[in-house]
Coordinates of C-alpha atoms in Angstrom, one line a residue:
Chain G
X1293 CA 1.5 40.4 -21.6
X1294 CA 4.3 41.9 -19.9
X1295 CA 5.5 38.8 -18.5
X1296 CA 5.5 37.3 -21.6
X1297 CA 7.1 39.8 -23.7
X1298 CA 10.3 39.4 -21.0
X1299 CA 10.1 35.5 -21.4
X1300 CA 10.6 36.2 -25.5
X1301 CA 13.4 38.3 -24.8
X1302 CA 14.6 35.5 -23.0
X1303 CA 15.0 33.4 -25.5
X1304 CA 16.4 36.1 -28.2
X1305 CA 18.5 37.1 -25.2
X1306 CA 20.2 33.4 -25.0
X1307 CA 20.4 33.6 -28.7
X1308 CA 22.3 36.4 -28.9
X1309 CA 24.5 35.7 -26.4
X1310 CA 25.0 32.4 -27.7
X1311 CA 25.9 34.4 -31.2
X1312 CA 27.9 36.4 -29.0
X1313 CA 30.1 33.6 -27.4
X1314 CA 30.4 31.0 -30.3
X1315 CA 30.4 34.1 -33.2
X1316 CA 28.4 32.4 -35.4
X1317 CA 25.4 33.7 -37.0
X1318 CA 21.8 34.0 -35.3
X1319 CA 19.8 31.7 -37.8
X1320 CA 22.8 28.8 -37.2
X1321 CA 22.5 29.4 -33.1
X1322 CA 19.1 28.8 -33.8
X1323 CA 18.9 25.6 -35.7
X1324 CA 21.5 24.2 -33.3
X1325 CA 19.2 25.2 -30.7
X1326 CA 16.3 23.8 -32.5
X1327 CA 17.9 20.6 -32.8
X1328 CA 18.8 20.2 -29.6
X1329 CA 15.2 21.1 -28.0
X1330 CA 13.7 18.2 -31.0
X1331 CA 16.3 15.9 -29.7
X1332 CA 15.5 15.9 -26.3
X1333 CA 12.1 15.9 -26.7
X1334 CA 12.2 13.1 -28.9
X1335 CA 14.6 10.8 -27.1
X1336 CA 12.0 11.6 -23.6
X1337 CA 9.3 10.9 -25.9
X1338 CA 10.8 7.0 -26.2
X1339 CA 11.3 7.2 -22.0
X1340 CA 14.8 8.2 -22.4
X1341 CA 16.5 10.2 -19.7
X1342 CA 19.0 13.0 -21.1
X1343 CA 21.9 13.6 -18.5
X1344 CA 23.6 16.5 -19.3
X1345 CA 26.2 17.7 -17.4
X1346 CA 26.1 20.6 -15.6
X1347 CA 23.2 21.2 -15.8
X1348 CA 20.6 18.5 -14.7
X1349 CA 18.5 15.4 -16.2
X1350 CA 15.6 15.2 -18.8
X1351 CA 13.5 12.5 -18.5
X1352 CA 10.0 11.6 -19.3
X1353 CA 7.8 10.3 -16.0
X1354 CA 4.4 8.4 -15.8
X1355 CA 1.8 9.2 -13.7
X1356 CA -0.9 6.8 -13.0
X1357 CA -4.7 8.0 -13.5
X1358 CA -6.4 9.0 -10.4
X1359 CA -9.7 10.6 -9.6
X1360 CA -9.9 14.1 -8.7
X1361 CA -12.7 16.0 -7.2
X1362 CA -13.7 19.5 -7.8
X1363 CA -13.9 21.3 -4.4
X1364 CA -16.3 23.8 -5.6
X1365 CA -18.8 21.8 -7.6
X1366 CA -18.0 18.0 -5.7
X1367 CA -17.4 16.7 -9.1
X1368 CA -15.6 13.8 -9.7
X1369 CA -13.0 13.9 -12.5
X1370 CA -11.4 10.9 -13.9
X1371 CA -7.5 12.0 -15.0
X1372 CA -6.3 9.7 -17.1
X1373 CA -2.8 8.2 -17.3
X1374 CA 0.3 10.4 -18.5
X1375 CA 3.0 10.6 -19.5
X1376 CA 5.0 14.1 -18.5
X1377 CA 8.5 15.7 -19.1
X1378 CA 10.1 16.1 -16.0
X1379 CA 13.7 18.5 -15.3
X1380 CA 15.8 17.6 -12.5
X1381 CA 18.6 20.2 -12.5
X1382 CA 21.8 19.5 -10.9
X1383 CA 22.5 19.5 -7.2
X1384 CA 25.1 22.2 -7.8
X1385 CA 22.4 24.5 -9.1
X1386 CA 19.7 23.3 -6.7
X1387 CA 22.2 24.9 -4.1
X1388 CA 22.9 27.8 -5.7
X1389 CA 19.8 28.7 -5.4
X1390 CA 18.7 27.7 -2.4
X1391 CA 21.6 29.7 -1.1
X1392 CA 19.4 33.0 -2.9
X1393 CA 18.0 35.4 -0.1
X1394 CA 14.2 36.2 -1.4
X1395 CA 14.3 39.2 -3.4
Chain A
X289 CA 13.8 3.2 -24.5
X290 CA 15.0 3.4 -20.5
X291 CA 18.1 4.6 -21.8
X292 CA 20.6 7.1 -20.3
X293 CA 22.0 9.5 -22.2
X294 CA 25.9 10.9 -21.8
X295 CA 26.4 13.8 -23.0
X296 CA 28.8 12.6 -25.7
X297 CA 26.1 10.4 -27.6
X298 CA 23.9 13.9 -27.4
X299 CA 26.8 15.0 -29.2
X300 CA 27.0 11.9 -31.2
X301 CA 23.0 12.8 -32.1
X302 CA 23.3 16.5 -32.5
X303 CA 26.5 15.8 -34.9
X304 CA 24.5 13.3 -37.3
X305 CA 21.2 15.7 -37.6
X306 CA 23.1 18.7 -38.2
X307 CA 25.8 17.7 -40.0
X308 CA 27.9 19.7 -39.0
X309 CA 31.1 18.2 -36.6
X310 CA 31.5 17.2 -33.3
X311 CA 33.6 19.6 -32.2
X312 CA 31.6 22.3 -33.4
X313 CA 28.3 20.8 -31.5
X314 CA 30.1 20.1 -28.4
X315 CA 31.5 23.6 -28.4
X316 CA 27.9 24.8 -28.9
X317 CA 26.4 22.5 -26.1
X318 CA 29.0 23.2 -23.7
X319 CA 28.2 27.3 -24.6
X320 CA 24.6 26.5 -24.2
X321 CA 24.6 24.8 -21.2
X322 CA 27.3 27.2 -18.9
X323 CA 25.1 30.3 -20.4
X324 CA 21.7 28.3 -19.2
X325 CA 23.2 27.5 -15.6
X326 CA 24.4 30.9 -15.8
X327 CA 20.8 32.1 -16.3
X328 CA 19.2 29.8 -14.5
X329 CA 21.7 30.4 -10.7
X330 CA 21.3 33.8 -11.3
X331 CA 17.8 33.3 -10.4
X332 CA 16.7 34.9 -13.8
X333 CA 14.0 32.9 -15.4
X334 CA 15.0 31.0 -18.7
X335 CA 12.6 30.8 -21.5
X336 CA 13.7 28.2 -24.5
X337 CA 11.3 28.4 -27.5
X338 CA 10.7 24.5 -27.9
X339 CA 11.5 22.9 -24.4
X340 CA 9.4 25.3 -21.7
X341 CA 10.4 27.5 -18.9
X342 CA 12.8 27.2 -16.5
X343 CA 11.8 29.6 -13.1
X344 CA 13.0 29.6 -9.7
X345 CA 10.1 29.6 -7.1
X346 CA 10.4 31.2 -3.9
X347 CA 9.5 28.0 -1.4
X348 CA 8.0 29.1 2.4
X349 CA 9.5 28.0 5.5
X350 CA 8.4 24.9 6.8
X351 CA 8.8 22.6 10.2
X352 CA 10.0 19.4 9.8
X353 CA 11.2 16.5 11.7
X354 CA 15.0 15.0 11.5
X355 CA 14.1 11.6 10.7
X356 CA 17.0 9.9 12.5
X357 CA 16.7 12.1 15.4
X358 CA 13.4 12.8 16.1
X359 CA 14.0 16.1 16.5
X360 CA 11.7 18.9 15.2
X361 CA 13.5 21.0 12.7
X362 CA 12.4 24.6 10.3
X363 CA 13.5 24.0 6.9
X364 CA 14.3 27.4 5.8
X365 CA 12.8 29.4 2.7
X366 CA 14.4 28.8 -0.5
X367 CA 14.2 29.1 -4.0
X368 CA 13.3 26.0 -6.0
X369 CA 14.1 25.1 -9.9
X370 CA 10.9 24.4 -11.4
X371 CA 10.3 23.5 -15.2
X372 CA 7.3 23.6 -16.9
X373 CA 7.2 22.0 -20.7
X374 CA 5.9 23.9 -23.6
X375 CA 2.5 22.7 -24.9
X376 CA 3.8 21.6 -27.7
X377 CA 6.5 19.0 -26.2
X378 CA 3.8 18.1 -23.4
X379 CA 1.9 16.8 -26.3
X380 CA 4.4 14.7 -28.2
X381 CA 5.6 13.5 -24.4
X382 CA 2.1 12.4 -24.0
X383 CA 1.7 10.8 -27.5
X384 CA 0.8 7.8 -25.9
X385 CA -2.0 8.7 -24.1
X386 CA -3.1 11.4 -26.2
X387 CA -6.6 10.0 -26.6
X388 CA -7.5 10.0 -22.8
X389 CA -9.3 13.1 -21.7
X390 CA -10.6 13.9 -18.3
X391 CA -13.8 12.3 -17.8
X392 CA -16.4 13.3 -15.5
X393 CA -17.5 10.5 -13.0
X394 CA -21.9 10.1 -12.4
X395 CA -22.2 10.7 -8.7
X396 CA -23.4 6.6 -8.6
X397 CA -20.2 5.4 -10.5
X398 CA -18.7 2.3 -8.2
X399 CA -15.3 2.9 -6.7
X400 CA -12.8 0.4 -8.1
X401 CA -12.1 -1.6 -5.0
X402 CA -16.1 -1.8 -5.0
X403 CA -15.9 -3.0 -9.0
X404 CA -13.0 -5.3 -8.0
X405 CA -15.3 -7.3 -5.3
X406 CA -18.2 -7.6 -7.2
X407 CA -16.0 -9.6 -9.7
X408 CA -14.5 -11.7 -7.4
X409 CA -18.2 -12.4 -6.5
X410 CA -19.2 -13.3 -9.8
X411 CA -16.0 -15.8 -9.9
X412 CA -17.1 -17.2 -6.9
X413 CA -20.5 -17.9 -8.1
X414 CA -19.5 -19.2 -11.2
X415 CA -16.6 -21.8 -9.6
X416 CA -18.1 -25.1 -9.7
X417 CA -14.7 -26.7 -8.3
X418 CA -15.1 -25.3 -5.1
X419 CA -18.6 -25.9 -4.7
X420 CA -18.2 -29.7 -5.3
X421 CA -15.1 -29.6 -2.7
X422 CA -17.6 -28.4 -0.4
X423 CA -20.3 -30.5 -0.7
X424 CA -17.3 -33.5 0.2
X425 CA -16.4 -31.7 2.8
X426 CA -19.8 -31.8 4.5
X427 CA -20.7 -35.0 3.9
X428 CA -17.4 -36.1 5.3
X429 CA -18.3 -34.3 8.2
X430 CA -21.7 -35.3 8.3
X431 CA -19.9 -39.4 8.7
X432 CA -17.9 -38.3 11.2
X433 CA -20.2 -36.4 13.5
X434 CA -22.7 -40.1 12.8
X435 CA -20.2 -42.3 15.1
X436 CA -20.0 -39.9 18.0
X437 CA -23.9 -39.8 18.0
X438 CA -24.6 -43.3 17.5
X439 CA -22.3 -43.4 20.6
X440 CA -24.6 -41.0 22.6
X441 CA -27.7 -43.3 21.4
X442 CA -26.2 -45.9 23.0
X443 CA -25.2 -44.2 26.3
X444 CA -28.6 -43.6 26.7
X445 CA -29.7 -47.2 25.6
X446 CA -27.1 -48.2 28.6
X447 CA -28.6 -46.0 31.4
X448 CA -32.2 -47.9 31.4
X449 CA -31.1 -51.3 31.7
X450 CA -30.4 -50.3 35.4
X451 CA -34.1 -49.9 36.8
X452 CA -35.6 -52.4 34.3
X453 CA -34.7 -55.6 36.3
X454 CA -37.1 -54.1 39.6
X455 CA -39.5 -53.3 37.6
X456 CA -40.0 -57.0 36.3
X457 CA -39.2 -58.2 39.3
X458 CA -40.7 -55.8 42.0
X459 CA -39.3 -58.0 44.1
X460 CA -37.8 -56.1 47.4
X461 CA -34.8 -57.0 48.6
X462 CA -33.2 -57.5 52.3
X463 CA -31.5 -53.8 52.8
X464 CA -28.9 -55.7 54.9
X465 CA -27.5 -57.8 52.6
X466 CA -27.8 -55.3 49.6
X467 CA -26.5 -52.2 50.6
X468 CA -22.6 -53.5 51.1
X469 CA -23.0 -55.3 47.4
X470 CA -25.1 -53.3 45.2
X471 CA -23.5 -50.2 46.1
X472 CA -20.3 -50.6 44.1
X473 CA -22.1 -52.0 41.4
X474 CA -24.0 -49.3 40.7
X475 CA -21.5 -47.3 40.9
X476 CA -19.5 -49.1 38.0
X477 CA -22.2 -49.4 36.0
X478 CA -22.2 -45.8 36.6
X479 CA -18.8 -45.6 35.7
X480 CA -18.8 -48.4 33.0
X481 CA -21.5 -45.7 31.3
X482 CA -18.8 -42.3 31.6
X483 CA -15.9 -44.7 30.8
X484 CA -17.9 -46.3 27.4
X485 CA -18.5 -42.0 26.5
X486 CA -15.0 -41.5 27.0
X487 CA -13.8 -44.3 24.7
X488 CA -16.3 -43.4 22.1
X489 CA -15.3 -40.2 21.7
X490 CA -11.6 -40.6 21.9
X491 CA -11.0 -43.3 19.7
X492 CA -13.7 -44.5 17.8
X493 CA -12.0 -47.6 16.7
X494 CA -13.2 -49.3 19.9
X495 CA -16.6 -48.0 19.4
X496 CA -17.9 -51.3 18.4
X497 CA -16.2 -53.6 21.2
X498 CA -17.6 -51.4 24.2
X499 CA -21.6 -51.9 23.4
X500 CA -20.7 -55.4 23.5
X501 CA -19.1 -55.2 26.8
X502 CA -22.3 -53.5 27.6
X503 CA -24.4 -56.1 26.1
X504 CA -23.2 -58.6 28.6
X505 CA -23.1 -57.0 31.6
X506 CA -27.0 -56.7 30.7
X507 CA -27.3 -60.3 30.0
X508 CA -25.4 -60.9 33.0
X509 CA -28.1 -58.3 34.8
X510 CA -31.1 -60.2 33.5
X511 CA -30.2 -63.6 35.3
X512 CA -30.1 -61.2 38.3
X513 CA -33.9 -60.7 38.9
X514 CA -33.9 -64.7 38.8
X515 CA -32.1 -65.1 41.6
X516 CA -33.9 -62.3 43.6
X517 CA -37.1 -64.0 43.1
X518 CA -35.7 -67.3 44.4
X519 CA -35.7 -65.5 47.8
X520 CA -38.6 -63.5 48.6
X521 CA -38.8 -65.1 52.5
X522 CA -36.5 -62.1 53.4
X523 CA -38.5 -59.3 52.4
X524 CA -41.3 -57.9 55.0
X525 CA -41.5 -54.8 55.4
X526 CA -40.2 -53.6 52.0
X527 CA -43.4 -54.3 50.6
X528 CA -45.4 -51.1 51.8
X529 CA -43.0 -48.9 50.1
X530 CA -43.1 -50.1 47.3
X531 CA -44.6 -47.8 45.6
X532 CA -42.4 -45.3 46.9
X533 CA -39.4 -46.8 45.8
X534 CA -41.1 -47.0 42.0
X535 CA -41.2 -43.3 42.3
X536 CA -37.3 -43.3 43.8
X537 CA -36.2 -45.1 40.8
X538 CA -37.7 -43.4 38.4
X539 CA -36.3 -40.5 39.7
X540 CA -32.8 -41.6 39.7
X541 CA -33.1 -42.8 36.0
X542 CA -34.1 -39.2 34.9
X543 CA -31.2 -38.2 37.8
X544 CA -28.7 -40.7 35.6
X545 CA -29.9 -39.3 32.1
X546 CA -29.5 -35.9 33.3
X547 CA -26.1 -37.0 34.5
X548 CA -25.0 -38.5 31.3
X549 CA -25.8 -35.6 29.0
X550 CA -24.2 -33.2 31.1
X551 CA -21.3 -34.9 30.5
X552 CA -21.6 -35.5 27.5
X553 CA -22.5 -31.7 27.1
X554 CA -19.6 -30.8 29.1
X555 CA -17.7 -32.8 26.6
X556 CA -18.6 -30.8 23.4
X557 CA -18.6 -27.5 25.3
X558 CA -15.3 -28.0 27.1
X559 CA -13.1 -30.6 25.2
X560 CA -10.0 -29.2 26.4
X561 CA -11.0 -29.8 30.1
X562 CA -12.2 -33.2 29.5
X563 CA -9.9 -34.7 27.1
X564 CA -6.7 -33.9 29.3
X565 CA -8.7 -35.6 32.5
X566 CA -10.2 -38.3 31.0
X567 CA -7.6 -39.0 28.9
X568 CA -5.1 -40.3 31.8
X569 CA -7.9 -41.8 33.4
X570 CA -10.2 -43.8 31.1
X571 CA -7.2 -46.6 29.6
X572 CA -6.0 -47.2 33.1
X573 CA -9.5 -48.0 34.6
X574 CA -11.2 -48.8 31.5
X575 CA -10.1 -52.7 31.9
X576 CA -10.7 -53.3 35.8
X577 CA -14.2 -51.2 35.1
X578 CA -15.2 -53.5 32.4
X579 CA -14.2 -57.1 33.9
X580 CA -15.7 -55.8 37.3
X581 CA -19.2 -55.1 35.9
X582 CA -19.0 -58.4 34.0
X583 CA -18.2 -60.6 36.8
X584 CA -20.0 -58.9 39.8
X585 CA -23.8 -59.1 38.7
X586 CA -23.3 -63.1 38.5
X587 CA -23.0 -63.8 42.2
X588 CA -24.7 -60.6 44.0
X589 CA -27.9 -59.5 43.7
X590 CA -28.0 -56.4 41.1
X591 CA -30.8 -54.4 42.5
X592 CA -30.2 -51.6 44.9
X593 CA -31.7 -50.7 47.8
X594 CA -33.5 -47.3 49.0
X595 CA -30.8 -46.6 51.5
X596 CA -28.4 -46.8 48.6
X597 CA -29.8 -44.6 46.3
X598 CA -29.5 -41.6 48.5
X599 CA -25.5 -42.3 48.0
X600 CA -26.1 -42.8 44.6
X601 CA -27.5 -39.3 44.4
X602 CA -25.1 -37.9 46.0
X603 CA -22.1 -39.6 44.7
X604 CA -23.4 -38.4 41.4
X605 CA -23.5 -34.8 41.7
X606 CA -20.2 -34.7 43.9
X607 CA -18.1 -36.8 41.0
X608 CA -17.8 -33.7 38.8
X609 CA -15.6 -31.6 41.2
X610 CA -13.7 -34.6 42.1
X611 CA -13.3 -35.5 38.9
X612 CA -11.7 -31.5 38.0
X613 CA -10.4 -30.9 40.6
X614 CA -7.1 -32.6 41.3
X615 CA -6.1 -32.2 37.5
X616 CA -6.1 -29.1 36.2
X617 CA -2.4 -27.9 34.9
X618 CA -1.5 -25.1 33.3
X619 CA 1.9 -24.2 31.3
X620 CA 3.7 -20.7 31.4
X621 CA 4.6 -19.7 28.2
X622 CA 5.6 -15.9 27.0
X623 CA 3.5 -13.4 28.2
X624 CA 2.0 -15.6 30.7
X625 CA 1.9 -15.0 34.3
X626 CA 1.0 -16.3 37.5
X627 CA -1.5 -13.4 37.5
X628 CA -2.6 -14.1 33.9
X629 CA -3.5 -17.6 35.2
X630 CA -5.2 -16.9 38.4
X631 CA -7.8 -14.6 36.2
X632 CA -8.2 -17.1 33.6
X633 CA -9.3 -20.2 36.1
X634 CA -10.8 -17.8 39.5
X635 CA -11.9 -14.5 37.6
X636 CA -9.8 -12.5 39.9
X637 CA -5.5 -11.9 39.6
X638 CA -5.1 -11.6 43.1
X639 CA -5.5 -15.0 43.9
X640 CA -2.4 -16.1 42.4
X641 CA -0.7 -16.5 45.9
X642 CA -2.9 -19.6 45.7
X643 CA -1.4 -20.9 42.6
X644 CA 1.9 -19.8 44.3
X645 CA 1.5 -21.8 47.0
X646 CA 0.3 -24.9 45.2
X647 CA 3.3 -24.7 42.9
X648 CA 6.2 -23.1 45.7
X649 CA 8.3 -26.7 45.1
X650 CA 8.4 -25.7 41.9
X651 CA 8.2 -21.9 41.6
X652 CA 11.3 -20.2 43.5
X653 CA 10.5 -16.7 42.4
X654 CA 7.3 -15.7 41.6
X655 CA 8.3 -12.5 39.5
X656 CA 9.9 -14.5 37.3
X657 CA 8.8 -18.0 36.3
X658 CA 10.6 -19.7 33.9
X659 CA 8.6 -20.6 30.5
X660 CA 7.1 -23.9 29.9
X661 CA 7.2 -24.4 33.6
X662 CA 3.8 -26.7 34.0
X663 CA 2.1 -25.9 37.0
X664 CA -0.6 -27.5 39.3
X665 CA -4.2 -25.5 39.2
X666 CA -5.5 -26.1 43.0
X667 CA -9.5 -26.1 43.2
X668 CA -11.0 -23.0 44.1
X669 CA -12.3 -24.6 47.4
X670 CA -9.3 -25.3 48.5
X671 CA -8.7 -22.1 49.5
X672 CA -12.0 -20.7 49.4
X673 CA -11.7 -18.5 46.3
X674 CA -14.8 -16.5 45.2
X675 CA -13.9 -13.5 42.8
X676 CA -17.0 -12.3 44.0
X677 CA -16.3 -12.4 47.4
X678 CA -14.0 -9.2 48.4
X679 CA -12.7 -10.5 51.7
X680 CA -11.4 -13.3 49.6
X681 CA -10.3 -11.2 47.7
X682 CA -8.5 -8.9 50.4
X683 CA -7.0 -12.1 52.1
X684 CA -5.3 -12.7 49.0
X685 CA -4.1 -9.7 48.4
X686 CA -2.6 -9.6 52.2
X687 CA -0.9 -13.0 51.6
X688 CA 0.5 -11.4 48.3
X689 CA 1.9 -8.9 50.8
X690 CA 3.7 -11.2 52.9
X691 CA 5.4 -13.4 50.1
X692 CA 6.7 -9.8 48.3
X693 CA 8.2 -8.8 51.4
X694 CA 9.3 -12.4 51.6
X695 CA 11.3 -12.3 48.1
X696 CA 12.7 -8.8 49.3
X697 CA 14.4 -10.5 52.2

C-alpha cells in the first residue's frame, strides 16, 4: 500500500511541478498530460513508434505465441500472440544510470 | 502504421486535440520531458497516471565474453530503465489480439513440427502426379535392367556350346596334334565369352551383332565334330578314359559357368573396377577376338584334349589378378594422400612406400604431391603386402624410414 501511495504522489508530484514550472493551473497540466499519455498510446496502438527527444522511443512490439510450461504443475500453457508497449529510453539516460552506485 | 514520430508532429498532434497553440504545447512537452528525465536519472521512480511506470532496476554483475576478443569480461552492476504499461494501455496496445487467452495444452496435444509432418503426409498420399511419375520411372527401369539380362541369358547360352561337340562326337582325339591347336581356341572362346559381357554391358547398341558373332562361331564349331570323326585311326588309347574325360568336362563347364557369373557378379558389385579395365581393353581386342574364333574352328579340330584342360583351369582362375592387376590408377585430389590411398587399396597406411616407389618417376616429394597427379596402384604381390601380416607391415614402415631421412638430405 505503501508503495503505492508513493507512486500517486508521483504523479501529483510531476503535476505540480509541472504547474510549478509552466504556471498554469493543475486541471490544464493535467489535460495536457492526458493528451499526451492518449496520444501515445493511440499512435503505438496503430504500430507507431513515438521518438521523443531526450528522452527515449515508444513503440508497440509483437511477440509471437509460444508455449509455456508451468514448473510446478508440468502444465503446458499456450500464450497467444501480442502485441506489447515497449520504452526504450535514451542512451544518455541509460548511462546516467548505469553510472548510479547501488543505494 | 510503421511510422516514426518527430517530436514536432507530436506537437503538430498535441496542438490539434487541445486546441490550444504550438508554442504553448511544445513549451509543455519540452517541461514534461526535462522534469521526466530529471526524475527518471535521479533514479527516482516515475509514475504517470495513463502510460505506466517508469523504475530503475538494480541489474547483478555478470561474466561475459568480448566478442571480438575472446576475452572473458565482468560486466559490472548497474541500474537498468525498465517500463511497465498500465493495464489500461496494455489493453488498447493489445486490441488486436484481445480475444486470445492462455490456453492450457492436454498432456497428448501434438507438437507443431509433429502437426506440420503429418500434413505433409497427407499431401503426399493424396498426390496422384507423383505417383504416376513413379510408376514411369520403374517401368523405365524395369526396360533397362531387361537388355543387360537378356545379355547374361545369353552368356550362359554361349558357355555350353563348348563341351556339346564331344559329347556327340565322343570321338577322342590324338593329344599330339590337339594340345598346340585347341589350346588357344579355347581360350578365345573363353575370351570371345568375357569380351561379348563386356560389350553388352557397355554399350548396348551392339547387343544384337555380338550373339550373332556367337552364332557362327557355333555353326563353325558344329562342322568340327565332322571332321574329328573322319579320323578316328589316331585314337588308341584315349578310349579307356573316356569316361573320365566325360566327368573332366563336365567339370570344367560348371568350372566356366562359375567363371562367367563371377564376373559378371564382379561387374555389378564393382563397376568402377571393371569399367576402367575393361573399358581400354575390350574395343582394341574385341575385333582380333571375334575374327579369330570365326576363322580358327574351320581348319583345326575344336575339341580339347585332357592335357589341356588342366591349363584351361588354371589359366582361368589366374586371369582375374592379371586382369587387375597392372591397371589400377588412382588420382590425388584435396585431401588425398599417399597414405589415404595405401589404406583404401591394402587396408594398412604404411604401405604407401610401395605406392611411392611405383610412382617415384612421377612423385618427387612424397609430403607433398601435387593434385590431380594420377598415379599407378602396384598389386599387392608385388611387394608382398598383407595388412594382416605385421612384418609386412614393419618392413614398410622401415622403408618409410629410409625415404624420410632421404627427403631430409
Amino acid at each position: 500500500m505503501l508503495i503505492i501511495n508513493r507512486y500517486r504522489v508521483e504523479h501529483k508530484e510531476l503535476v505540480k511541478k509541472l504547474q510549478q514550472r509552466l504556471d498554469k493551473s493543475r486541471e490544464e497540466v493535467e489535460a495536457m498530460l492526458d493528451i499526451f499519455c492518449d496520444t501515445v498510446v493511440e499512435r503505438c496502438s496503430q504500430m507507431d513508434s513515438i521518438m521523443i527527444q531526450g528522452l527515449g522511443t515508444f513503440e508497440a512490439r509483437k511477440k509471437m505465441e509460444r508455449i509455456s510450461v508451468n514448473p510446478v504443475t508440468g502444465k503446458r500453457m499456450l500464450v497467444p500472440p501480442k502485441v506489447v508497449l515497449v520504452f526504450k529510453p535514451n542512451t544518455a539516460i541509460k548511462n546516467q544510470l548505469k553510472t548510479r552506485k547501488e543505494l | 502504421m510503421n511510422k516514426k514520430i518527430t517530436m514536432s508532429e507530436l506537437v503538430d498532434i498535441l496542438a490539434l486535440k487541445h486546441g490550444g497553440t504550438k508554442r504553448e504545447v511544445e513549451n509543455f512537452l519540452k517541461e514534461l520531458m526535462s522534469l521526466m528525465t530529471e526524475t527518471i536519472s535521479s533514479g527516482e521512480t516515475l509514475r504517470i497516471n495513463g502510460l505506466g511506470v517508469f523504475k530503475p532496476v538494480w541489474v547483478e554483475e555478470r561474466a561475459s565474453v568480448n566478442v571480438q576478443t575472446g576475452e572473458p569480461t565482468i560486466i559490472p552492476g548497474h541500474y537498468k530503465l525498465t517500463f511497465t504499461p498500465a493495464k489500461s494501455v496494455r489493453e488498447a496496445v493489445n486490441e488486436p489480439f484481445a480475444c486470445f487467452c492462455v490456453e492450457e495444452l492436454p498432456d497428448d496435444a501434438p507438437l507443431v513440427s509433429d502437426v506440420r509432418d503429418v500434413d505433409e503426409m497427407g499431401q503426399d498420399a493424396g498426390d496422384d502426379d507423383t505417383e504416376v511419375c513413379d510408376a514411369d520411372t520403374i517401368s523405365v527401369e524395369q526396360a533397362v535392367g531387361t537388355p543387360v539380362e537378356q545379355e547374361q541369358e545369353t552368356a550362359h547360352e554361349i558357355v555350353p556350346i563348348m563341351p556339346e561337340p564331344i559329347s556327340e562326337a565322343e570321338a577322342p582325339l590324338s593329344i599330339e596334334k590337339d594340345t598346340a591347336d585347341s589350346n588357344p581356341i579355347v581360350e578365345d572362346a573363353d575370351d570371345l565369352v568375357e569380351v561379348d559381357e563386356v560389350e553388352g554391358i557397355e554399350d548396348s547398341d551392339e547387343t544384337p551383332a555380338s550373339p550373332a558373332e556367337v552364332d557362327e562361331a557355333a555353326q563353325d564349331d558344329a562342322p568340327a565334330p565332322l571332321e574329328v570323326q573322319q579320323s578316328p585311326a589316331v585314337d588308341t588309347h584315349e578310349s579307356l578314359s573316356k569316361a573320365y574325360r566325360k566327368g573332366i568336362w563336365i567339370g570344367v563347364a560348371v568350372s566356366m559357368v562359375v567363371f562367367v557369373l563371377a564376373m559378371v557378379a564382379l561387374y555389378f558389385c564393382f563397376p568402377q573396377w571393371v569399367m576402367p579395365l575393361l573399358g581400354e581393353d575390350a574395343p582394341d581386342d574385341l575385333s582380333q577376338i571375334v575374327t579369330d574364333t570365326i576363322v580358327e574352328p574351320c581348319d583345326t579340330t575344336l575339341l580339347v584334349a585332357p592335357d589341356s584342360i588342366a591349363v584351361d583351369t588354371v589359366t582361368m582362375y589366374t586371369e582375374p589378378q592379371q586382369l587387375v592387376a597392372p591397371v589400377v590408377v588412382d588420382t590425388i585430389r584435396r585431401g588425398v594422400f599417399l597414405t589415404n590411398i595405401s589404406y583404401k587399396y591394402y587396408g594398412h597406411k604404411a604401405f604407401w612406400v610401395y605406392i611411392y616407389e611405383e610412382n617415384s618417376h612421377i612423385i618427387s616429394n612424397p609430403d607433398n604431391v601435387p593434385v590431380g597427379t594420377v598415379i599407378t596402384i602396384p598389386a599387392a604381390e608385388k611387394y608382398g603386402i598383407d595388412a594382416n601380416d605385421t612384418t609386412a607391415i614393419n618392413v614398410a614402415l622401415e622403408k618409410a624410414d629410409t625415404i624420410k631421412q632421404r627427403m631430409k638430405r
